mmCIF file of C-alpha atoms in Angstrom:
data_model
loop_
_atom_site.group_PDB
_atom_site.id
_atom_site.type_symbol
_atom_site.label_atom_id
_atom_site.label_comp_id
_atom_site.label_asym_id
_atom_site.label_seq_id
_atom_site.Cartn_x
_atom_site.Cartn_y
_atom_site.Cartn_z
ATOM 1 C CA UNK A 168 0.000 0.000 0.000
ATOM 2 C CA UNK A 169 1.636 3.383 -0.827
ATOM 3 C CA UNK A 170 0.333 6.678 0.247
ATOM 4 C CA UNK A 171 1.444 10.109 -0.070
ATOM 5 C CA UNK A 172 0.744 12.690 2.544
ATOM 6 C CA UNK A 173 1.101 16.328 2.564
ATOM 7 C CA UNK A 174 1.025 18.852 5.618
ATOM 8 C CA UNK A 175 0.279 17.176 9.349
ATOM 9 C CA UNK A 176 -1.138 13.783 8.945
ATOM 10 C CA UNK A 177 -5.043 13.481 10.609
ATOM 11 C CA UNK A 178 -4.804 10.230 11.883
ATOM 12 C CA UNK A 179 -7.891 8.963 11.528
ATOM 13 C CA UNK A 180 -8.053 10.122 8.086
ATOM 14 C CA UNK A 181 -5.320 8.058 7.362
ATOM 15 C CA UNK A 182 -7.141 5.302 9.175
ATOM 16 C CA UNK A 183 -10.029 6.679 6.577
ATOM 17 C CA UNK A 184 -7.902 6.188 3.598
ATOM 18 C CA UNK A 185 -6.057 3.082 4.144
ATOM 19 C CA UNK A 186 -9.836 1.332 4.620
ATOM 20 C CA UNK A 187 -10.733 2.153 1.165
ATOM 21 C CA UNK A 188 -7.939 1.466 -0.118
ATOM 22 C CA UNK A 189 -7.952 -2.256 1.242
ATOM 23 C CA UNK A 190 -11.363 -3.059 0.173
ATOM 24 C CA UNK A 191 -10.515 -2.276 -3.181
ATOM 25 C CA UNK A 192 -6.912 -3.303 -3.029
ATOM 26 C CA UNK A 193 -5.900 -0.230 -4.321
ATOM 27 C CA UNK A 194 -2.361 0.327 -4.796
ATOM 28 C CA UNK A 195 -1.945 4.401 -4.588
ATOM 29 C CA UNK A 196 -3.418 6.743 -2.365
ATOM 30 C CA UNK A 197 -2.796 10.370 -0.823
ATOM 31 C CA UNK A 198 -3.724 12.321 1.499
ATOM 32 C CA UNK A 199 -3.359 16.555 0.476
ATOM 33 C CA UNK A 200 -2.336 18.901 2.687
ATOM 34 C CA UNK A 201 -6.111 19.949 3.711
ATOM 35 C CA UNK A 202 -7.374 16.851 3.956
ATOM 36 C CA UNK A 203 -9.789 15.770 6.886
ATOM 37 C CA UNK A 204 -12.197 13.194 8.293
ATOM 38 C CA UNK A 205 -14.825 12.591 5.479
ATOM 39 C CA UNK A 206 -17.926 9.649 4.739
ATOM 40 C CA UNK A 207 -16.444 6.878 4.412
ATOM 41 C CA UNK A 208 -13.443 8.184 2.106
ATOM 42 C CA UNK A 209 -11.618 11.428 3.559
ATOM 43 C CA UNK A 210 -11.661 14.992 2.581
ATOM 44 C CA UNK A 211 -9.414 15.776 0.465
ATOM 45 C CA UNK A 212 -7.990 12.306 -0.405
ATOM 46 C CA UNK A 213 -8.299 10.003 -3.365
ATOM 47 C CA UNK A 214 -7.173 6.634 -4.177
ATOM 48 C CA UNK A 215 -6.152 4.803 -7.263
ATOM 49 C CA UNK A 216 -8.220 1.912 -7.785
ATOM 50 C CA UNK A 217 -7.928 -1.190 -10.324
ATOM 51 C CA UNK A 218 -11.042 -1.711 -11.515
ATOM 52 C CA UNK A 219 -13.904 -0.032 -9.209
ATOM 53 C CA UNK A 220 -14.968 3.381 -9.213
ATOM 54 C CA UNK A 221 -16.240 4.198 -5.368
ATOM 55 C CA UNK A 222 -19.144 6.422 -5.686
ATOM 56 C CA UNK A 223 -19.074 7.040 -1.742
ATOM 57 C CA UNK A 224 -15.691 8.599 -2.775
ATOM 58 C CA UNK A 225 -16.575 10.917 -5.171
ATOM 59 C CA UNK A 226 -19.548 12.092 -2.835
ATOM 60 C CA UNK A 227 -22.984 14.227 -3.466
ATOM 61 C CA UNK A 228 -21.288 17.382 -5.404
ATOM 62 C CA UNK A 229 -20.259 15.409 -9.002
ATOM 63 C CA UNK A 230 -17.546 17.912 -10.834
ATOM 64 C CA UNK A 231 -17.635 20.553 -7.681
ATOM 65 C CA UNK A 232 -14.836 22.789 -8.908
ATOM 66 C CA UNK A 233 -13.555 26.335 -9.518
ATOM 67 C CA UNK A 234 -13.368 28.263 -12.902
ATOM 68 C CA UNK A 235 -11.535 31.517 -12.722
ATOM 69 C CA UNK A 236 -11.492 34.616 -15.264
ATOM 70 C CA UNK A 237 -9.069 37.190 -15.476
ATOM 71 C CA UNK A 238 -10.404 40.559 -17.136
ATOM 72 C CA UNK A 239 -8.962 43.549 -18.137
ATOM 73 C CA UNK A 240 -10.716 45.712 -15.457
ATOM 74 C CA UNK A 241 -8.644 47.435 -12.529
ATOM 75 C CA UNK A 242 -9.724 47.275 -8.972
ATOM 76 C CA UNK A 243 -10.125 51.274 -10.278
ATOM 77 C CA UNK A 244 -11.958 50.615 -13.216
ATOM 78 C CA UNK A 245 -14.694 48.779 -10.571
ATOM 79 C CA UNK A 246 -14.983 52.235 -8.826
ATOM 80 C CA UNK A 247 -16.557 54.105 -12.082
ATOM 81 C CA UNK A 248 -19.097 51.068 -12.411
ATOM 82 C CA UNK A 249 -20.113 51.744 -8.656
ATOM 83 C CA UNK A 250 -18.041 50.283 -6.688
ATOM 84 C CA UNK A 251 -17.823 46.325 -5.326
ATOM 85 C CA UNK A 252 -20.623 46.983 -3.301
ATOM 86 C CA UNK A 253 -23.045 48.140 -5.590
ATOM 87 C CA UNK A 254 -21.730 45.510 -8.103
ATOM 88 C CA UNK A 255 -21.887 42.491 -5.719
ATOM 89 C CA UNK A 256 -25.342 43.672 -5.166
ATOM 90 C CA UNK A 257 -26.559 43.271 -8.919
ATOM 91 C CA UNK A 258 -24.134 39.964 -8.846
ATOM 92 C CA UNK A 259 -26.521 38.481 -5.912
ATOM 93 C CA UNK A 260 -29.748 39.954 -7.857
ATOM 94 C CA UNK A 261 -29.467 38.540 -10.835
ATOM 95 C CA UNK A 262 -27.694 34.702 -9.566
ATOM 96 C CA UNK A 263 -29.238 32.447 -7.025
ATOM 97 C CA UNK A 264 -27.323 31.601 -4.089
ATOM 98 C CA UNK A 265 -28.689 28.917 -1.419
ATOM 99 C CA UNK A 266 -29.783 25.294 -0.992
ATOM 100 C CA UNK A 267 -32.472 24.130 -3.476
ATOM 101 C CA UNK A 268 -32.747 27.520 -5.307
ATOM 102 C CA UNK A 269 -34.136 28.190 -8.947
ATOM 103 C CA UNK A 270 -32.296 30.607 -11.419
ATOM 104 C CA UNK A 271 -33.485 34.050 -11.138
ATOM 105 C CA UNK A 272 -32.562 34.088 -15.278
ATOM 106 C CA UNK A 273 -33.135 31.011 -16.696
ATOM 107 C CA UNK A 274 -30.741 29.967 -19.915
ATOM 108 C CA UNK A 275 -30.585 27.191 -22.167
ATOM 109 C CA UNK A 276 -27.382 25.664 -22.446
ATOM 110 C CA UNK A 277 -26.298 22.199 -25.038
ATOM 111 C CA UNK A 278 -26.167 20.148 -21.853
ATOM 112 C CA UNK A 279 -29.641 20.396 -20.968
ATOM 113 C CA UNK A 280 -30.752 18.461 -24.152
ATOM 114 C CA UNK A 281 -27.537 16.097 -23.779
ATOM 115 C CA UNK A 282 -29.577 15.603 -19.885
ATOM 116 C CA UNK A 283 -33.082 15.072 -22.128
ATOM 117 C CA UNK A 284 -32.274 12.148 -23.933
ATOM 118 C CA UNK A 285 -28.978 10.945 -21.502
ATOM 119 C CA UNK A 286 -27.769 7.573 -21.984
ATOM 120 C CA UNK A 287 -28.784 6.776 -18.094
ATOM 121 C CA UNK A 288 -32.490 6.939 -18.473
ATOM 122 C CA UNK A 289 -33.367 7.950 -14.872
ATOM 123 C CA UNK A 290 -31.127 10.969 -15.532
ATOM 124 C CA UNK A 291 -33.506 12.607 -17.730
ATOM 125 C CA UNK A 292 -36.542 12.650 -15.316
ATOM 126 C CA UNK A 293 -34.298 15.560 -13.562
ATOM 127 C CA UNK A 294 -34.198 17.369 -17.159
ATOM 128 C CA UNK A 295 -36.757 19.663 -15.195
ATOM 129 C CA UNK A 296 -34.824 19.892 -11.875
ATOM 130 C CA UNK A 297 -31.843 20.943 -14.122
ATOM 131 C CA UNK A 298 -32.940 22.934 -16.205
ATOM 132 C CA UNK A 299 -34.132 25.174 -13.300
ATOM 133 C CA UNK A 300 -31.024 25.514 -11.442
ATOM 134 C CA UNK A 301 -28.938 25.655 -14.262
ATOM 135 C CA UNK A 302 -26.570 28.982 -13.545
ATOM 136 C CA UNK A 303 -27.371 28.925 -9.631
ATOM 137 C CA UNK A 304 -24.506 28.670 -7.106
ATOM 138 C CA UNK A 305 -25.609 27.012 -3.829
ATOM 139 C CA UNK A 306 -24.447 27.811 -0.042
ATOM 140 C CA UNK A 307 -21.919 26.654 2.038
ATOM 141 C CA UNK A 308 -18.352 26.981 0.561
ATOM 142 C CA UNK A 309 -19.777 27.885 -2.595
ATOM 143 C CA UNK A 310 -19.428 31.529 -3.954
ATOM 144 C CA UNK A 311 -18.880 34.026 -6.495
ATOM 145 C CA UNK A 312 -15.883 36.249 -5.857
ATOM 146 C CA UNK A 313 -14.302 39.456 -7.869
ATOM 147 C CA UNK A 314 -10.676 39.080 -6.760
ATOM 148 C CA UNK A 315 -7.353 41.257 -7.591
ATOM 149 C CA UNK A 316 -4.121 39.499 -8.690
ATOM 150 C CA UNK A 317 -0.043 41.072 -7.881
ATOM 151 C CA UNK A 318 -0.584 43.076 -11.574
ATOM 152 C CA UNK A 319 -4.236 44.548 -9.948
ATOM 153 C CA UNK A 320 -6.140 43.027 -12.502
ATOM 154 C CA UNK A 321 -9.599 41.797 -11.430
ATOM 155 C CA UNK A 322 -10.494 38.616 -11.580
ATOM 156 C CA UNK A 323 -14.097 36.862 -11.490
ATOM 157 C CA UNK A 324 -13.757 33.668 -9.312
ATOM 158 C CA UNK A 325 -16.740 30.864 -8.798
ATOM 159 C CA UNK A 326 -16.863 27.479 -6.846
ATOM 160 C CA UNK A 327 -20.130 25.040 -6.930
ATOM 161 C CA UNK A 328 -20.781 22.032 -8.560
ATOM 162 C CA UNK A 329 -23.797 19.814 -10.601
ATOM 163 C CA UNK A 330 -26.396 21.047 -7.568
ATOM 164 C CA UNK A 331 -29.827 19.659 -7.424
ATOM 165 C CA UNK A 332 -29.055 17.551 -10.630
ATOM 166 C CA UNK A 333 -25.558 15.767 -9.086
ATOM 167 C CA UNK A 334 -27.188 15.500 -5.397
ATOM 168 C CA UNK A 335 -29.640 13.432 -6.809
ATOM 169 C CA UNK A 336 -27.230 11.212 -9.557
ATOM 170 C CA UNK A 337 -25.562 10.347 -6.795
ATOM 171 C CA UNK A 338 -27.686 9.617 -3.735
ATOM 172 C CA UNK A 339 -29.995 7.208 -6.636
ATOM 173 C CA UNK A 340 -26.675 5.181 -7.360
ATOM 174 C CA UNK A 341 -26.059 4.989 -3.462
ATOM 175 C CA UNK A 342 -29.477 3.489 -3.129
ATOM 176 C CA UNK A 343 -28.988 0.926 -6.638
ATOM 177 C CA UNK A 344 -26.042 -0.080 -4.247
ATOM 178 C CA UNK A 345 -28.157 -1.008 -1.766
ATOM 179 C CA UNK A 346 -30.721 -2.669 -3.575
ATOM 180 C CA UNK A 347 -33.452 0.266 -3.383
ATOM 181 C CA UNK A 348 -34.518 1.595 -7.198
ATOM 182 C CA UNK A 349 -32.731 4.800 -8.316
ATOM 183 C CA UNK A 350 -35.239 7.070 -6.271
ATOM 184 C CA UNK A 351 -34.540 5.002 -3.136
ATOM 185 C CA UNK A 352 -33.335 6.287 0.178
ATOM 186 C CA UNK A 353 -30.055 5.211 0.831
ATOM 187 C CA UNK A 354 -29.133 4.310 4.693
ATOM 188 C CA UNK A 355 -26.614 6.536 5.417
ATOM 189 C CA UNK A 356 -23.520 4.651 7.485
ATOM 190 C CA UNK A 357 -21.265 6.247 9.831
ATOM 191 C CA UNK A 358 -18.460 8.596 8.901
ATOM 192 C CA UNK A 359 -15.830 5.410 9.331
ATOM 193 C CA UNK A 360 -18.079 2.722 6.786
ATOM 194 C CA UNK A 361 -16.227 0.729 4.301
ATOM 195 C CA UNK A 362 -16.575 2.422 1.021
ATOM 196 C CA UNK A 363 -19.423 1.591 -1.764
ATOM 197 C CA UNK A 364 -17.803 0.172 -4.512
ATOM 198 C CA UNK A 365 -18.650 -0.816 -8.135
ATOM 199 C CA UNK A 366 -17.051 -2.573 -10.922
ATOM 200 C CA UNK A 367 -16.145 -0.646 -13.700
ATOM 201 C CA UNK A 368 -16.699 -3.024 -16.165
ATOM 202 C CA UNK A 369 -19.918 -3.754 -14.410
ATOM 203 C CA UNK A 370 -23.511 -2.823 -15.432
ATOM 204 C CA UNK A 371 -24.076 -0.565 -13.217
ATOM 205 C CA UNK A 372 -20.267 0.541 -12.991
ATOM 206 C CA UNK A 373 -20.877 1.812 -16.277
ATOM 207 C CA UNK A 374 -24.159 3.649 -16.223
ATOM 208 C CA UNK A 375 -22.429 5.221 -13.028
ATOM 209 C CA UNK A 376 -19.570 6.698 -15.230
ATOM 210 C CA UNK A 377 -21.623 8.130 -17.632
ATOM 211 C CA UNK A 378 -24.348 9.409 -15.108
ATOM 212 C CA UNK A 379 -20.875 11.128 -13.586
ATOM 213 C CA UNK A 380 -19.781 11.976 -16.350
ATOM 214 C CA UNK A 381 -22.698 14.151 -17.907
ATOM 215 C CA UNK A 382 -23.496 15.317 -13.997
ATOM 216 C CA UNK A 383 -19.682 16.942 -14.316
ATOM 217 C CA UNK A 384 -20.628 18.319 -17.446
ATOM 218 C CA UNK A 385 -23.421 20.095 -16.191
ATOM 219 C CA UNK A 386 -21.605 21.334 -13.300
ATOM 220 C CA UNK A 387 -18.804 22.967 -16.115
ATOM 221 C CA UNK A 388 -22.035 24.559 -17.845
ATOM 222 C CA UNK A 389 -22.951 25.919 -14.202
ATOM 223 C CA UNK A 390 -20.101 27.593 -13.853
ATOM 224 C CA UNK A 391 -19.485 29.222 -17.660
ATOM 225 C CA UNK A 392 -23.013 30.611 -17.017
ATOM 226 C CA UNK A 393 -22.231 32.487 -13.709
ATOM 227 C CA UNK A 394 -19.002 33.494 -15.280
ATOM 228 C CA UNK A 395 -20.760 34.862 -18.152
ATOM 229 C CA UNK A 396 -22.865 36.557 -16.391
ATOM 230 C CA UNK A 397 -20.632 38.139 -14.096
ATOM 231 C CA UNK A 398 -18.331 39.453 -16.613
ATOM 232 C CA UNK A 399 -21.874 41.186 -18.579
ATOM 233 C CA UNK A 400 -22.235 43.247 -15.325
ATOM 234 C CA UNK A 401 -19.028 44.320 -14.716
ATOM 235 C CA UNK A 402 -18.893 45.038 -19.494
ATOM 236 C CA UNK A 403 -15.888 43.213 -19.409
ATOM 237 C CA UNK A 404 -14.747 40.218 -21.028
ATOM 238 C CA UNK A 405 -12.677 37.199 -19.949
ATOM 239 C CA UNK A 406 -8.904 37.569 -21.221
ATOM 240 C CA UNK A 407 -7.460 34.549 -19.425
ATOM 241 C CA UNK A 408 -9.809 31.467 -17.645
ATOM 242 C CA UNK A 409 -8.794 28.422 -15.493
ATOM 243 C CA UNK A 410 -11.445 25.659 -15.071
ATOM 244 C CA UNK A 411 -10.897 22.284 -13.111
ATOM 245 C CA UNK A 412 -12.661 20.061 -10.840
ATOM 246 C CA UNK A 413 -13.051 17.938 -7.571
ATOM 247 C CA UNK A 414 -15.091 15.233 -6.584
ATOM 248 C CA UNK A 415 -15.217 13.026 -9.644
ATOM 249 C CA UNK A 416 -13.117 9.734 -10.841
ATOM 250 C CA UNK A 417 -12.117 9.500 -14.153
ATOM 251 C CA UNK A 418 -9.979 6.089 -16.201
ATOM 252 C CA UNK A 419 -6.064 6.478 -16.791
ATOM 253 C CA UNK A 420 -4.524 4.898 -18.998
ATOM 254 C CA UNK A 421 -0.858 3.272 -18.502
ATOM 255 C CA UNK A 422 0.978 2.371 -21.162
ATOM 256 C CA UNK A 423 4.488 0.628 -20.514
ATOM 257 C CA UNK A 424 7.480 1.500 -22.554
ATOM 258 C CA UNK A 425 9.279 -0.124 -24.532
#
């Protein structure tokens, strides 16, 4: 078993990690430097598994993640539009922060009809559920922020993931895995339960990875659409962008050499 840690170790994190990794004899693991106590699997830790994808791992929040634009506006330049203030103001006006929220503006997006007619049937009875909070940003850690960098440059920041849409991917694959049908209630476990696990080349390994995989997509939509709007407040456009993602597995690839 090899594991990587960063920063002070939590112990039972580690205890945590090196549980999941043994039910799925997984090979790699690591624990980042902010990592703490989690479900089953630890916050802020992730494990290389041969052959299962854990979906108690990945967690509620498919593709939760930050995108981040740079404009060309000074910190000065937001003065003569009002102020942050005034613009933060017209920011939470026009996007929908909290739990369960619609969009104040609702938008059509390419991944709405890819959630329509998605490959994982039960997916596309939340077409509706999507569709509404498409654009919104959700509570807790989530946010919209208008940042400065060392060249004072403003930047428009965002964190949230697939919302009402991923919540409910993933809680209806934690009840398959317990028998229930996709709208089940799962029995939550304690915080130290061995992990759910499926086979990747399973049935219902696969419909998992593409449920997670258009649920991430969404989340990416989410967060162009906040971006987008954030930058037609402030009349600016985006001259740099970063976009990446937590909470999610994806397959790699190894290829030996020769």
């Amino acid at each position: 078993m090899n594991i990587k840690t960063f920063g002070s170790v939590d112990e039972r994190s580690l205890q945590q990690l090196e549980r999941c990794m043994e039910a799925g004899d997984a090979a790699y693991g690591v624990l980042c430097a902010d990592h703490h106590p989690g479900y089953s699997q630890p916050i802020g830790g992730g494990i290389a598994y041969e052959g299962y994808v854990s979906p108690s791992g990945v967690g509620y929040d498919i593709g939760c993640g930050n995108k981040a634009a740079r404009t060309a506006l000074t910190w000065n330049d937001l003065e003569t539009l009002g102020g942050v203030e005034r613009l933060m103001r017209e920011i939470t006006r026009r996007i929908s922060f909290g739990m369960g929220v619609a969009a104040q503006e609702r938008v059509d997006h390419p991944v709405l009809e890819r959630i329509r007619t998605a490959e994982f049937s039960p997916q596309r009875k939340l077409a509706q559920l999507a569709e509404s909070q498409l654009g919104t940003v959700g509570s807790g850690n989530h946010y919209v922020n208008l940042m400065e960098d060392e060249d004072r440059l403003v930047w428009v920041g965002v964190h949230f993931g697939s919302r009402g849409f991923g919540h409910k991917t993933a809680s209806g694959f934690l009840a398959l895995a317990q028998g229930q049908p996709f709208g089940g209630r799962a029995v939550d476990g304690d915080m130290d339960s061995p992990p759910v696990l499926f086979e990747i080349d399973s049935d219902l390994g696969q419909e998992y990875i593409a449920a997670m995989e258009l649920a991430g997509a969404y989340a990416y939509a989410g967060r162009d659409v906040v971006v987008s709007k954030v930058l037609e407040i402030l009349g600016s456009e985006a001259t740099h962008e970063v976009h990446n993602h937590h909470n999610f597995a994806w397959r790699e690839e190894h290829f030996g050499r020769t």
